[in-house]
Amino acid sequence: MEKTLPKIEIIEKYCKGCHICVEFCPKDVLEMKGFYASVKNLEACIKCMQCELRCPDFAIKVITE
Amino acid sequence: MAFDYEKFLRPGKLPHIWCPGCGHGIVMKGLIRAMDTLKLKKEETALVSGIGCASRLPGYIDCCTLHTAHGRAAAFATGVKLAKPEMNVILVGGDGDGTAIGGNHFIHACRRNIDMTYIIMNNYIYGMTGGQFSPCTPTGHKASTTPYGNPDPGFDIAKLAIGAGATFVARGTAFHANQIDKLIVEAIQHKGFSVVEILDDCPTTYGRRNKYKSVIEMMNRLKEVAVPVKAAEKMTAEQLQGKVLTGVLYKDDSKPEYTAEYAKVIERATAAK
């Protein structure tokens, strides 16, 4: 079965660049691009939702089917 | 599916005032998930807070909210609960607001066992006012008012609450984000005064002075010190040195609840006329 990829939405207006999502992602999907978090490797995402759960700033949404 | 936090938030309030990496946002998300699990109605939920970083939380959530004087959240909340016993009253605040300036109100709310939930975000410091040491600052740690190390021993909020008579006491950490909403759900469901202490991080005024290199290091420290209650039963006193127990620490359903007792007083007084 083909793997369905989620859509990771990062709201830059809310992101304060604290690195929490980047550090606690178990699959190294996110990276810091300048001040904000951004998606580096969406293919590796296992939809564990850790980034959405831990983001203190309501800045990440992992949209799955 | 992404959790819809927005339906619980007042529009246009984000981004919030908390610093980058502050755990208060994580606790607020936990509280929102707990409110969603319990299907709490906006008009039947009152969020009460005092002054401080953590006490800014009710401003963001769309329900009945009350932002009161420093440390007096428990006093105002008692008034709300007595006037409207059907309301779900939730108090939020920090360690300084709850245990120093509001310490007296806190212990007496515990003693009365009034049906409220107190979420204390313990970041070991007064963050908003410039990093002064709080009663929870560990011995030897630095704050703006103790630059050579804090000589005082710190409070154990959970033990203080149990000793003062609270009937539900739990502890979580900002690192264990998944557990926060479960503890808050259990605390709100409990009939009586429930205290949920969440160990938090303050990178700006506490971490910086105490040689924490980053937010991640502070989060990892929370991960290291936390030991679930069940796991702690199998550990020796030596292994538990420097650790903090997490989970539901105390629960007692036998003690009478204050608003129910007060209703009886009203009944007796009306009958006596």
Short mmCIF file of C-alpha atoms in Angstrom, two decimals:
data_model
loop_
_atom_site.label_atom_id
_atom_site.label_comp_id
_atom_site.label_asym_id
_atom_site.label_seq_id
_atom_site.Cartn_x
_atom_site.Cartn_y
_atom_site.Cartn_z
CA MET A 1 0.00 0.00 0.00
CA GLU A 2 1.29 3.41 -0.84
CA LYS A 3 2.16 5.60 2.10
CA THR A 4 0.01 8.71 2.39
CA LEU A 5 1.92 11.78 3.40
CA PRO A 6 0.51 14.30 5.83
CA LYS A 7 0.54 18.02 5.28
CA ILE A 8 2.65 19.83 7.86
CA GLU A 9 1.53 23.39 8.18
CA ILE A 10 3.84 25.80 9.98
CA ILE A 11 2.33 29.15 10.87
CA GLU A 12 5.32 31.49 10.76
CA LYS A 13 3.36 34.29 12.37
CA TYR A 14 3.14 32.21 15.58
CA CYS A 15 6.54 30.42 15.46
CA LYS A 16 9.07 31.79 17.94
CA GLY A 17 11.96 29.62 16.81
CA CYS A 18 12.39 27.61 20.03
CA HIS A 19 13.69 24.45 18.26
CA ILE A 20 11.41 22.11 20.29
CA CYS A 21 9.72 20.60 17.19
CA VAL A 22 13.02 20.09 15.41
CA GLU A 23 14.74 18.43 18.38
CA PHE A 24 11.89 16.15 19.44
CA CYS A 25 10.94 14.90 15.97
CA PRO A 26 11.98 11.22 16.02
CA LYS A 27 12.45 11.10 12.24
CA ASP A 28 14.32 14.34 11.62
CA VAL A 29 11.58 15.74 9.40
CA LEU A 30 11.92 19.36 10.45
CA GLU A 31 14.75 21.87 10.41
CA MET A 32 15.30 25.49 11.31
CA LYS A 33 15.34 27.74 8.29
CA GLY A 34 16.49 31.10 9.51
CA PHE A 35 14.31 32.01 12.45
CA TYR A 36 11.43 29.64 11.73
CA ALA A 37 10.91 25.89 11.67
CA SER A 38 10.35 24.38 8.26
CA VAL A 39 9.84 20.97 6.68
CA LYS A 40 13.06 19.32 5.49
CA ASN A 41 12.05 15.75 4.67
CA LEU A 42 8.31 15.14 4.56
CA GLU A 43 8.79 11.60 3.21
CA ALA A 44 10.21 10.47 6.56
CA CYS A 45 7.18 11.66 8.55
CA ILE A 46 5.39 8.87 10.46
CA LYS A 47 2.55 11.14 11.66
CA CYS A 48 3.46 10.69 15.34
CA MET A 49 2.17 14.24 15.94
CA GLN A 50 4.96 14.99 18.44
CA CYS A 51 5.70 18.36 16.84
CA GLU A 52 2.06 19.41 16.97
CA LEU A 53 1.71 18.18 20.56
CA ARG A 54 4.85 19.87 21.85
CA CYS A 55 4.83 23.20 19.99
CA PRO A 56 4.19 25.75 22.77
CA ASP A 57 3.10 28.36 20.25
CA PHE A 58 0.26 26.62 18.36
CA ALA A 59 2.40 27.05 15.25
CA ILE A 60 2.37 23.50 13.82
CA LYS A 61 -0.52 21.50 12.42
CA VAL A 62 -0.07 17.99 11.08
CA ILE A 63 -2.99 17.46 8.75
CA THR A 64 -3.66 13.81 7.97
CA GLU A 65 -6.52 12.22 6.06
CA MET B 1 -6.08 14.67 12.27
CA ALA B 2 -4.73 17.90 13.63
CA PHE B 3 -6.41 18.93 16.85
CA ASP B 4 -8.51 22.03 16.42
CA TYR B 5 -7.24 24.29 19.22
CA GLU B 6 -8.67 27.37 17.58
CA LYS B 7 -12.27 26.70 18.53
CA PHE B 8 -11.25 27.14 22.21
CA LEU B 9 -9.17 30.27 21.66
CA ARG B 10 -10.26 33.88 21.55
CA PRO B 11 -9.72 35.08 18.00
CA GLY B 12 -6.79 37.37 17.29
CA LYS B 13 -4.97 36.69 20.57
CA LEU B 14 -2.11 34.61 19.17
CA PRO B 15 0.89 34.72 19.17
CA HIS B 16 0.87 34.61 22.97
CA ILE B 17 3.20 36.61 25.20
CA TRP B 18 5.28 33.68 26.47
CA CYS B 19 8.96 33.48 25.55
CA PRO B 20 10.34 31.06 22.95
CA GLY B 21 10.39 27.57 24.47
CA CYS B 22 8.29 28.43 27.52
CA GLY B 23 6.30 25.39 28.65
CA HIS B 24 3.18 27.39 29.53
CA GLY B 25 1.97 27.04 25.94
CA ILE B 26 2.29 23.25 26.21
CA VAL B 27 0.24 23.30 29.43
CA MET B 28 -2.40 25.52 27.80
CA LYS B 29 -2.71 23.01 24.96
CA GLY B 30 -3.09 20.22 27.53
CA LEU B 31 -5.85 22.17 29.29
CA ILE B 32 -7.64 22.76 25.98
CA ARG B 33 -7.49 19.03 25.14
CA ALA B 34 -8.84 18.23 28.61
CA MET B 35 -11.71 20.70 28.12
CA ASP B 36 -12.45 19.03 24.80
CA THR B 37 -12.39 15.51 26.30
CA LEU B 38 -14.80 16.52 29.04
CA LYS B 39 -16.98 18.52 26.61
CA LEU B 40 -16.98 21.45 29.02
CA LYS B 41 -19.36 24.21 27.95
CA LYS B 42 -17.84 27.69 27.62
CA GLU B 43 -20.57 29.29 29.72
CA GLU B 44 -20.19 26.71 32.50
CA THR B 45 -16.42 26.88 32.80
CA ALA B 46 -14.61 29.59 34.73
CA LEU B 47 -10.87 30.04 34.44
CA VAL B 48 -9.48 32.10 37.30
CA SER B 49 -5.92 33.35 37.65
CA GLY B 50 -3.77 35.76 39.63
CA ILE B 51 -0.76 37.64 38.29
CA GLY B 52 2.27 36.27 36.49
CA CYS B 53 3.29 34.67 33.22
CA ALA B 54 1.18 31.56 33.81
CA SER B 55 -1.73 33.70 34.95
CA ARG B 56 -2.01 35.23 31.49
CA LEU B 57 -3.42 31.92 30.27
CA PRO B 58 -7.16 32.66 30.79
CA GLY B 59 -6.87 35.62 28.42
CA TYR B 60 -6.40 33.29 25.47
CA ILE B 61 -9.16 30.76 26.16
CA ASP B 62 -12.72 31.53 25.15
CA CYS B 63 -14.81 30.80 28.26
CA CYS B 64 -15.72 32.65 31.48
CA THR B 65 -12.43 34.08 32.71
CA LEU B 66 -11.31 36.12 35.67
CA HIS B 67 -7.85 37.72 35.95
CA THR B 68 -7.49 38.81 39.55
CA ALA B 69 -5.06 40.28 42.09
CA HIS B 70 -1.67 38.69 42.71
CA GLY B 71 -2.04 35.38 44.55
CA ARG B 72 -5.76 35.83 45.09
CA ALA B 73 -7.01 33.41 42.43
CA ALA B 74 -8.19 30.91 45.04
CA ALA B 75 -10.12 33.57 46.95
CA PHE B 76 -11.93 34.89 43.86
CA ALA B 77 -12.55 31.34 42.60
CA THR B 78 -14.10 30.38 45.95
CA GLY B 79 -16.54 33.25 45.47
CA VAL B 80 -17.40 32.11 41.94
CA LYS B 81 -17.92 28.52 43.06
CA LEU B 82 -20.10 29.45 46.06
CA ALA B 83 -22.29 31.76 43.97
CA LYS B 84 -22.60 29.24 41.14
CA PRO B 85 -21.83 25.73 42.39
CA GLU B 86 -22.71 24.24 38.99
CA MET B 87 -19.72 25.98 37.35
CA ASN B 88 -16.51 24.10 36.61
CA VAL B 89 -13.96 26.34 38.26
CA ILE B 90 -10.36 25.95 37.13
CA LEU B 91 -7.54 28.02 38.60
CA VAL B 92 -4.27 28.56 36.81
CA GLY B 93 -1.12 30.19 38.06
CA GLY B 94 2.56 29.89 38.65
CA ASP B 95 4.59 28.78 41.65
CA GLY B 96 5.24 32.29 42.94
CA ASP B 97 1.63 33.37 42.58
CA GLY B 98 0.29 30.14 44.10
CA THR B 99 2.67 29.31 46.91
CA ALA B 100 4.29 32.59 47.98
CA ILE B 101 1.99 35.56 47.49
CA GLY B 102 -1.08 33.32 47.39
CA GLY B 103 0.29 30.68 49.73
CA ASN B 104 -2.23 31.45 52.42
CA HIS B 105 -5.20 31.30 50.04
CA PHE B 106 -3.83 28.13 48.52
CA ILE B 107 -3.54 26.15 51.75
CA HIS B 108 -6.95 27.27 52.96
CA ALA B 109 -8.62 26.34 49.67
CA CYS B 110 -6.99 22.92 50.10
CA ARG B 111 -8.26 22.70 53.68
CA ARG B 112 -11.83 23.54 52.69
CA ASN B 113 -11.86 20.91 49.96
CA ILE B 114 -13.96 23.10 47.68
CA ASP B 115 -14.66 21.55 44.27
CA MET B 116 -12.10 23.35 42.10
CA THR B 117 -9.04 22.41 40.10
CA TYR B 118 -5.79 24.30 40.60
CA ILE B 119 -3.20 23.96 37.84
CA ILE B 120 0.14 25.23 39.15
CA MET B 121 2.83 25.74 36.53
CA ASN B 122 6.01 25.42 38.52
CA ASN B 123 8.92 27.00 36.66
CA TYR B 124 10.96 27.55 39.85
CA ILE B 125 11.08 31.32 39.49
CA TYR B 126 9.18 34.61 39.19
CA GLY B 127 9.48 34.97 35.44
CA MET B 128 7.42 38.05 34.65
CA THR B 129 8.82 40.34 37.32
CA GLY B 130 12.46 39.77 36.41
CA GLY B 131 13.58 36.39 37.73
CA GLN B 132 13.43 36.77 41.50
CA PHE B 133 13.69 33.51 43.45
CA SER B 134 10.41 31.86 44.40
CA PRO B 135 9.63 29.39 47.19
CA CYS B 136 10.17 26.62 44.63
CA THR B 137 13.66 27.67 43.52
CA PRO B 138 15.93 24.75 44.50
CA THR B 139 18.69 25.35 47.06
CA GLY B 140 21.86 26.72 45.51
CA HIS B 141 20.23 27.80 42.27
CA LYS B 142 20.59 31.32 41.00
CA ALA B 143 17.96 33.99 40.51
CA SER B 144 18.23 37.74 40.01
CA THR B 145 17.84 38.25 43.77
CA THR B 146 20.12 35.33 44.72
CA PRO B 147 23.13 35.81 42.40
CA TYR B 148 25.36 33.72 44.70
CA GLY B 149 22.90 30.84 45.02
CA ASN B 150 19.60 30.46 46.85
CA PRO B 151 20.11 29.52 50.51
CA ASP B 152 16.46 28.47 51.06
CA PRO B 153 15.17 24.95 50.64
CA GLY B 154 12.37 24.73 48.03
CA PHE B 155 8.72 23.85 48.54
CA ASP B 156 7.30 20.53 47.38
CA ILE B 157 3.93 21.80 46.12
CA ALA B 158 2.35 18.34 45.94
CA LYS B 159 3.30 17.47 49.53
CA LEU B 160 2.16 20.92 50.69
CA ALA B 161 -1.24 20.37 49.04
CA ILE B 162 -1.63 16.89 50.54
CA GLY B 163 -0.64 18.19 53.96
CA ALA B 164 -3.07 21.10 53.72
CA GLY B 165 -5.96 18.76 52.90
CA ALA B 166 -6.42 18.71 49.11
CA THR B 167 -8.16 15.49 48.08
CA PHE B 168 -6.60 15.03 44.65
CA VAL B 169 -2.97 15.80 43.95
CA ALA B 170 -1.15 15.02 40.72
CA ARG B 171 2.09 16.07 39.10
CA GLY B 172 3.17 16.19 35.49
CA THR B 173 5.85 17.92 33.45
CA ALA B 174 5.87 20.05 30.33
CA PHE B 175 8.03 17.40 28.67
CA HIS B 176 5.36 14.69 29.17
CA ALA B 177 2.84 16.67 27.11
CA ASN B 178 0.59 13.69 26.48
CA GLN B 179 0.06 13.11 30.19
CA ILE B 180 -0.96 16.70 31.01
CA ASP B 181 -4.50 16.50 29.63
CA LYS B 182 -5.11 13.09 31.26
CA LEU B 183 -4.13 14.44 34.69
CA ILE B 184 -6.27 17.57 34.20
CA VAL B 185 -9.27 15.47 33.11
CA GLU B 186 -9.00 13.33 36.24
CA ALA B 187 -8.57 16.42 38.40
CA ILE B 188 -11.65 18.16 36.98
CA GLN B 189 -13.73 14.99 37.38
CA HIS B 190 -12.72 14.70 41.03
CA LYS B 191 -15.26 16.16 43.45
CA GLY B 192 -13.16 18.25 45.81
CA PHE B 193 -10.08 20.44 45.68
CA SER B 194 -7.63 19.05 43.17
CA VAL B 195 -4.13 20.28 42.55
CA VAL B 196 -2.17 19.53 39.38
CA GLU B 197 1.43 20.66 39.55
CA ILE B 198 3.13 20.86 36.16
CA LEU B 199 6.91 21.19 36.25
CA ASP B 200 7.79 23.74 33.65
CA ASP B 201 10.77 25.49 32.14
CA CYS B 202 11.62 29.17 32.13
CA PRO B 203 14.49 29.54 29.67
CA THR B 204 14.62 33.33 29.87
CA THR B 205 15.03 34.09 33.56
CA TYR B 206 15.84 30.70 35.13
CA GLY B 207 17.64 28.67 32.47
CA ARG B 208 19.98 31.47 31.47
CA ARG B 209 21.19 32.05 35.03
CA ASN B 210 21.56 28.37 35.87
CA LYS B 211 23.77 27.34 32.97
CA TYR B 212 21.16 25.62 30.86
CA LYS B 213 22.38 25.99 27.31
CA SER B 214 19.01 25.67 25.60
CA VAL B 215 15.31 25.00 25.93
CA ILE B 216 16.00 21.43 24.81
CA GLU B 217 18.40 20.90 27.73
CA MET B 218 15.73 22.15 30.13
CA MET B 219 13.13 19.84 28.60
CA ASN B 220 15.52 16.89 28.80
CA ARG B 221 16.16 17.67 32.47
CA LEU B 222 12.41 17.36 33.10
CA LYS B 223 12.50 14.02 31.30
CA GLU B 224 15.41 12.82 33.45
CA VAL B 225 14.05 13.83 36.86
CA ALA B 226 10.49 12.58 36.35
CA VAL B 227 9.67 9.11 37.64
CA PRO B 228 6.12 7.73 37.35
CA VAL B 229 4.59 6.72 40.70
CA LYS B 230 4.29 3.06 39.67
CA ALA B 231 7.93 2.84 38.56
CA ALA B 232 9.04 4.50 41.80
CA GLU B 233 7.48 1.68 43.88
CA LYS B 234 10.13 -0.68 42.54
CA MET B 235 13.01 1.73 43.09
CA THR B 236 15.23 2.13 46.15
CA ALA B 237 15.54 5.36 48.10
CA GLU B 238 19.02 5.75 46.65
CA GLN B 239 17.77 5.52 43.07
CA LEU B 240 15.04 8.05 43.84
CA GLN B 241 17.55 10.64 45.05
CA GLY B 242 16.99 13.86 43.12
CA LYS B 243 14.00 12.45 41.23
CA VAL B 244 10.46 13.81 41.18
CA LEU B 245 7.39 11.58 41.25
CA THR B 246 4.82 12.13 38.51
CA GLY B 247 1.27 10.90 38.02
CA VAL B 248 -1.60 10.84 40.49
CA LEU B 249 0.08 11.14 43.88
CA TYR B 250 -2.94 11.27 46.18
CA LYS B 251 -6.67 10.72 45.93
CA ASP B 252 -9.26 10.69 48.70
CA ASP B 253 -12.99 10.53 47.99
CA SER B 254 -14.12 10.32 51.61
CA LYS B 255 -13.84 13.98 52.62
CA PRO B 256 -17.01 16.13 52.33
CA GLU B 257 -17.04 18.80 49.64
CA TYR B 258 -17.37 22.44 50.74
CA THR B 259 -20.22 23.74 48.53
CA ALA B 260 -22.38 20.72 49.47
CA GLU B 261 -21.62 21.32 53.16
CA TYR B 262 -22.35 25.03 52.78
CA ALA B 263 -25.72 24.25 51.15
CA LYS B 264 -26.58 22.32 54.33
CA VAL B 265 -25.65 25.36 56.43
CA ILE B 266 -27.97 27.52 54.30
CA GLU B 267 -30.74 24.95 54.76
CA ARG B 268 -30.32 24.89 58.53
CA ALA B 269 -30.20 28.68 58.73
CA THR B 270 -33.35 29.09 56.60
CA ALA B 271 -35.21 26.48 58.65
CA ALA B 272 -34.28 28.24 61.90
CA LYS B 273 -36.06 31.50 60.93
#
